[in-house]
CSV table of C-alpha atoms in Angstrom, one decimal:
chain,number,residue,atom,x,y,z
A,1,MET,CA,-34.6,-63.3,50.3
A,2,THR,CA,-37.6,-64.4,52.4
A,3,LEU,CA,-38.2,-61.2,54.4
A,4,VAL,CA,-38.6,-57.8,52.8
A,5,THR,CA,-38.4,-54.9,55.3
A,6,ASP,CA,-37.7,-51.8,53.2
A,7,VAL,CA,-37.3,-50.3,49.7
A,8,ALA,CA,-33.7,-51.4,49.5
A,9,ASP,CA,-34.8,-55.0,49.9
A,10,MET,CA,-37.3,-54.5,47.1
A,11,GLN,CA,-34.6,-53.0,44.9
A,12,ALA,CA,-32.3,-55.9,45.5
A,13,LEU,CA,-35.1,-58.3,44.5
A,14,ALA,CA,-35.9,-56.4,41.4
A,15,ARG,CA,-32.2,-56.4,40.3
A,16,ARG,CA,-32.2,-60.2,40.6
A,17,ARG,CA,-35.6,-60.7,38.8
A,18,VAL,CA,-35.8,-58.0,36.2
A,19,PRO,CA,-33.7,-57.7,33.0
A,20,LYS,CA,-31.1,-55.0,33.3
A,21,MET,CA,-32.6,-52.8,30.5
A,22,PHE,CA,-35.9,-52.6,32.3
A,23,TYR,CA,-34.5,-52.2,35.8
A,24,ASP,CA,-32.3,-49.4,34.7
A,25,TYR,CA,-35.2,-47.8,32.9
A,26,ALA,CA,-37.1,-47.5,36.2
A,27,ASP,CA,-34.1,-46.6,38.3
A,28,THR,CA,-32.3,-43.9,36.3
A,29,GLY,CA,-32.7,-40.4,35.0
A,30,SER,CA,-31.9,-38.3,31.9
A,31,TRP,CA,-28.6,-36.7,31.0
A,32,THR,CA,-26.5,-36.2,34.2
A,33,GLN,CA,-29.4,-37.5,36.4
A,34,SER,CA,-29.0,-34.3,38.6
A,35,THR,CA,-32.8,-33.9,38.8
A,36,TYR,CA,-33.2,-37.6,39.7
A,37,ARG,CA,-30.7,-37.2,42.6
A,38,GLU,CA,-32.2,-33.9,43.8
A,39,ASN,CA,-35.7,-35.4,43.9
A,40,GLU,CA,-34.5,-38.4,45.9
A,41,ALA,CA,-32.6,-36.1,48.3
A,42,ALA,CA,-35.6,-33.8,48.7
A,43,LEU,CA,-37.9,-36.7,49.6
A,44,GLN,CA,-35.3,-37.9,52.2
A,45,ARG,CA,-35.4,-34.5,53.9
A,46,GLN,CA,-39.1,-34.7,54.5
A,47,LYS,CA,-40.0,-35.8,58.0
A,48,LEU,CA,-43.2,-36.5,59.8
A,49,ARG,CA,-43.8,-34.3,62.8
A,50,GLN,CA,-43.9,-36.2,66.0
A,51,ARG,CA,-46.7,-35.4,68.5
A,52,VAL,CA,-46.7,-36.8,72.0
A,53,ALA,CA,-49.2,-37.1,74.9
A,54,ARG,CA,-52.1,-37.5,72.5
A,55,ASN,CA,-54.9,-40.0,72.4
A,56,ILE,CA,-54.2,-42.4,69.6
A,57,ASP,CA,-57.0,-44.9,70.3
A,58,ASN,CA,-58.8,-44.0,67.1
A,59,ARG,CA,-55.9,-42.9,64.9
A,60,SER,CA,-56.5,-43.1,61.1
A,61,ILE,CA,-54.7,-42.1,58.0
A,62,LYS,CA,-57.8,-42.3,55.8
A,63,THR,CA,-58.6,-39.2,53.9
A,64,THR,CA,-59.9,-38.0,50.5
A,65,MET,CA,-58.1,-37.1,47.3
A,66,ILE,CA,-60.0,-35.1,44.7
A,67,GLY,CA,-63.2,-36.3,46.2
A,68,GLN,CA,-62.1,-40.0,46.3
A,69,ASP,CA,-61.9,-41.8,49.6
A,70,VAL,CA,-58.5,-43.3,50.1
A,71,ALA,CA,-56.9,-45.5,52.8
A,72,MET,CA,-53.9,-43.2,53.0
A,73,PRO,CA,-52.8,-39.9,51.2
A,74,VAL,CA,-50.8,-41.8,48.6
A,75,ALA,CA,-51.3,-42.6,44.9
A,76,LEU,CA,-49.4,-45.0,42.7
A,77,ALA,CA,-47.5,-42.8,40.2
A,78,PRO,CA,-47.5,-43.5,36.5
A,79,VAL,CA,-44.5,-45.6,35.5
A,80,GLY,CA,-43.9,-46.4,31.9
A,81,LEU,CA,-43.2,-50.0,30.9
A,82,THR,CA,-44.4,-51.5,34.1
A,83,GLY,CA,-45.6,-54.4,32.1
A,84,MET,CA,-42.0,-55.2,31.2
A,85,GLN,CA,-40.9,-55.2,34.9
A,86,HIS,CA,-43.4,-58.0,35.3
A,87,ALA,CA,-45.8,-59.6,33.0
A,88,ASP,CA,-49.1,-57.7,33.0
A,89,GLY,CA,-47.5,-55.3,35.6
A,90,GLU,CA,-50.0,-52.5,35.2
A,91,ILE,CA,-52.9,-54.7,35.8
A,92,LEU,CA,-51.4,-56.2,38.9
A,93,ALA,CA,-50.4,-52.8,40.2
A,94,ALA,CA,-53.9,-51.5,39.6
A,95,GLN,CA,-55.4,-54.5,41.4
A,96,ALA,CA,-53.1,-54.1,44.3
A,97,ALA,CA,-53.9,-50.4,44.6
A,98,GLU,CA,-57.6,-51.2,44.4
A,99,GLU,CA,-57.4,-53.8,47.1
A,100,PHE,CA,-55.4,-51.4,49.4
A,101,GLY,CA,-57.7,-48.4,48.7
A,102,VAL,CA,-55.4,-45.9,47.0
A,103,PRO,CA,-55.5,-44.5,43.4
A,104,PHE,CA,-53.5,-46.1,40.6
A,105,THR,CA,-52.3,-43.9,37.7
A,106,LEU,CA,-51.7,-45.6,34.4
A,107,SER,CA,-49.0,-44.2,32.2
A,108,THR,CA,-49.4,-43.3,28.5
A,109,MET,CA,-46.3,-45.4,28.0
A,110,SER,CA,-47.8,-48.5,29.6
A,111,ILE,CA,-47.6,-52.0,28.3
A,112,CYS,CA,-51.1,-52.9,29.4
A,113,SER,CA,-53.6,-50.7,27.7
A,114,ILE,CA,-56.3,-48.5,29.2
A,115,GLU,CA,-58.9,-51.1,28.2
A,116,ASP,CA,-56.8,-53.9,29.7
A,117,VAL,CA,-56.6,-52.3,33.1
A,118,ALA,CA,-60.3,-51.3,33.1
A,119,GLU,CA,-61.3,-54.9,32.2
A,120,HIS,CA,-59.4,-56.3,35.2
A,121,THR,CA,-60.4,-53.7,37.9
A,122,LYS,CA,-63.6,-52.5,39.4
A,123,SER,CA,-62.6,-49.1,40.8
A,124,PRO,CA,-61.9,-46.1,38.5
A,125,PHE,CA,-58.2,-45.4,38.0
A,126,TRP,CA,-56.3,-42.2,36.9
A,127,PHE,CA,-54.7,-41.8,33.5
A,128,GLN,CA,-51.5,-39.9,32.9
A,129,LEU,CA,-51.3,-38.1,29.5
A,130,TYR,CA,-48.3,-37.1,27.5
A,131,VAL,CA,-49.5,-34.5,25.0
A,132,MET,CA,-47.9,-35.6,21.8
A,133,ARG,CA,-47.4,-33.6,18.6
A,134,ASP,CA,-50.1,-35.9,17.1
A,135,ARG,CA,-53.0,-34.0,18.8
A,136,GLY,CA,-55.5,-36.3,17.1
A,137,PHE,CA,-53.9,-39.3,18.9
A,138,SER,CA,-54.0,-37.4,22.2
A,139,GLU,CA,-57.7,-36.6,21.8
A,140,ARG,CA,-58.5,-40.3,21.0
A,141,LEU,CA,-56.5,-41.3,24.0
A,142,MET,CA,-58.5,-39.0,26.3
A,143,GLN,CA,-61.7,-40.4,24.8
A,144,ARG,CA,-60.5,-44.0,25.5
A,145,ALA,CA,-59.7,-43.0,29.1
A,146,ASP,CA,-63.1,-41.4,29.5
A,147,ALA,CA,-64.8,-44.5,28.0
A,148,ALA,CA,-62.9,-46.7,30.5
A,149,GLY,CA,-64.2,-44.7,33.4
A,150,CYS,CA,-60.9,-43.0,34.4
A,151,SER,CA,-61.8,-40.6,37.2
A,152,ALA,CA,-58.8,-38.2,36.7
A,153,LEU,CA,-56.5,-37.0,34.0
A,154,VAL,CA,-52.9,-36.4,35.1
A,155,LEU,CA,-51.0,-34.1,32.7
A,156,THR,CA,-47.3,-34.3,32.4
A,157,LEU,CA,-46.1,-30.7,31.7
A,158,ASP,CA,-42.3,-30.9,32.0
A,159,LEU,CA,-41.4,-33.0,28.9
A,160,GLN,CA,-41.3,-30.5,26.1
A,161,VAL,CA,-38.1,-32.2,24.8
A,162,LEU,CA,-37.2,-35.9,25.4
A,163,GLY,CA,-34.3,-36.2,27.7
A,164,GLN,CA,-31.5,-38.6,26.6
A,165,ARG,CA,-31.3,-41.5,29.0
A,166,HIS,CA,-27.7,-42.8,28.7
A,167,ARG,CA,-28.4,-46.2,30.2
A,168,ASP,CA,-31.3,-46.9,27.9
A,169,LEU,CA,-29.0,-46.3,24.9
A,170,LYS,CA,-26.3,-48.5,26.3
A,171,ASN,CA,-28.7,-51.3,27.2
A,172,GLY,CA,-30.5,-51.2,23.8
A,173,LEU,CA,-33.8,-50.7,25.5
A,174,SER,CA,-36.8,-52.0,23.5
A,175,ALA,CA,-40.2,-53.5,24.2
A,176,PRO,CA,-40.1,-56.4,23.6
A,177,PRO,CA,-36.3,-56.9,23.9
A,178,LYS,CA,-34.4,-57.5,20.7
A,179,PRO,CA,-32.6,-60.8,20.4
A,180,LYS,CA,-29.0,-59.4,20.7
A,181,PRO,CA,-26.3,-61.5,22.4
A,182,LEU,CA,-25.9,-59.4,25.5
A,183,VAL,CA,-29.7,-59.1,25.9
A,184,LEU,CA,-30.2,-62.9,25.5
A,185,ALA,CA,-27.4,-63.5,28.0
A,186,ASP,CA,-29.1,-61.3,30.6
A,187,LEU,CA,-32.5,-62.9,29.9
A,188,ALA,CA,-31.0,-66.3,30.5
A,189,LEU,CA,-30.4,-65.2,34.1
A,190,LYS,CA,-34.0,-64.2,34.5
A,191,PRO,CA,-36.0,-67.5,33.9
A,192,ARG,CA,-39.0,-66.5,36.0
A,193,TRP,CA,-39.3,-63.2,34.1
A,194,CYS,CA,-39.1,-65.0,30.8
A,195,TRP,CA,-41.6,-67.6,31.7
A,196,ASN,CA,-44.1,-65.0,32.9
A,197,MET,CA,-43.6,-62.9,29.7
A,198,LEU,CA,-44.2,-65.9,27.5
A,199,ARG,CA,-47.5,-66.5,29.2
A,200,THR,CA,-48.9,-63.0,28.3
A,201,GLY,CA,-49.5,-61.4,25.0
A,202,ARG,CA,-48.9,-57.9,26.4
A,203,ARG,CA,-45.3,-57.0,25.3
A,204,GLN,CA,-45.7,-53.7,23.5
A,205,PHE,CA,-47.1,-50.3,24.2
A,206,GLY,CA,-50.7,-51.1,24.7
A,207,ASN,CA,-52.0,-47.5,24.4
A,208,ILE,CA,-50.0,-46.9,21.2
A,209,HIS,CA,-49.5,-50.2,19.4
A,210,GLY,CA,-52.3,-50.6,16.9
A,211,HIS,CA,-53.4,-47.0,17.4
A,212,VAL,CA,-50.5,-45.4,15.6
A,213,SER,CA,-49.1,-46.9,12.4
A,214,GLY,CA,-45.5,-48.0,12.5
A,215,VAL,CA,-44.9,-47.6,16.3
A,216,ASP,CA,-43.8,-50.9,17.8
A,217,ASP,CA,-40.7,-50.4,20.0
A,218,MET,CA,-38.7,-47.7,21.8
A,219,SER,CA,-36.8,-46.6,18.7
A,220,SER,CA,-39.9,-46.1,16.4
A,221,LEU,CA,-41.7,-44.5,19.4
A,222,ALA,CA,-38.9,-41.9,19.9
A,223,GLU,CA,-39.0,-41.1,16.1
A,224,TRP,CA,-42.7,-40.7,16.1
A,225,THR,CA,-42.7,-38.6,19.3
A,226,ASN,CA,-39.9,-36.3,18.0
């Protein structure tokens, strides 16, 4: 595909380039996925109001968000495991947001750590926090975000209980992927992804690995969180 014109084109590219377990992680919901579908439908119902016979010589979509000048009223939302969609994905997304002039929000469940993103960007970014049962870890995480110059803390409030994601279970989701036959077969079809991942050392949860004993992949993470 040489010409990308809409989100559907980007989805098609992602399906070709990204291992199934990570594509499904980004494009799926929990349990029956009813909330996922309702959110998508609600966004599709939103329309921009058309105004005619107006002077549009000096039109601009620049504005401010919580006191920050932005090129348009949009922020990149926190997405877990972005660094498994593409090597160093959070760093690249933060750099793209910085270049365009909109906020980037780093997920607690990122592959690149807070410090990684801060080292490779100049503009302050936002940090999304899951408040874990381990309150000491949460406090240390906030201190790290503050030290990295994060300008906003984005709290997730609707995850009192982890939702079961059926596709993740069926795909055997882990970071990094475990060498199982079906996983290896899928990875063999994604040579560019494999090559990029081999070139980076960031393949685990950067904000958690090394900061919590025994947490390395999705299974141990779920056990610790619960």
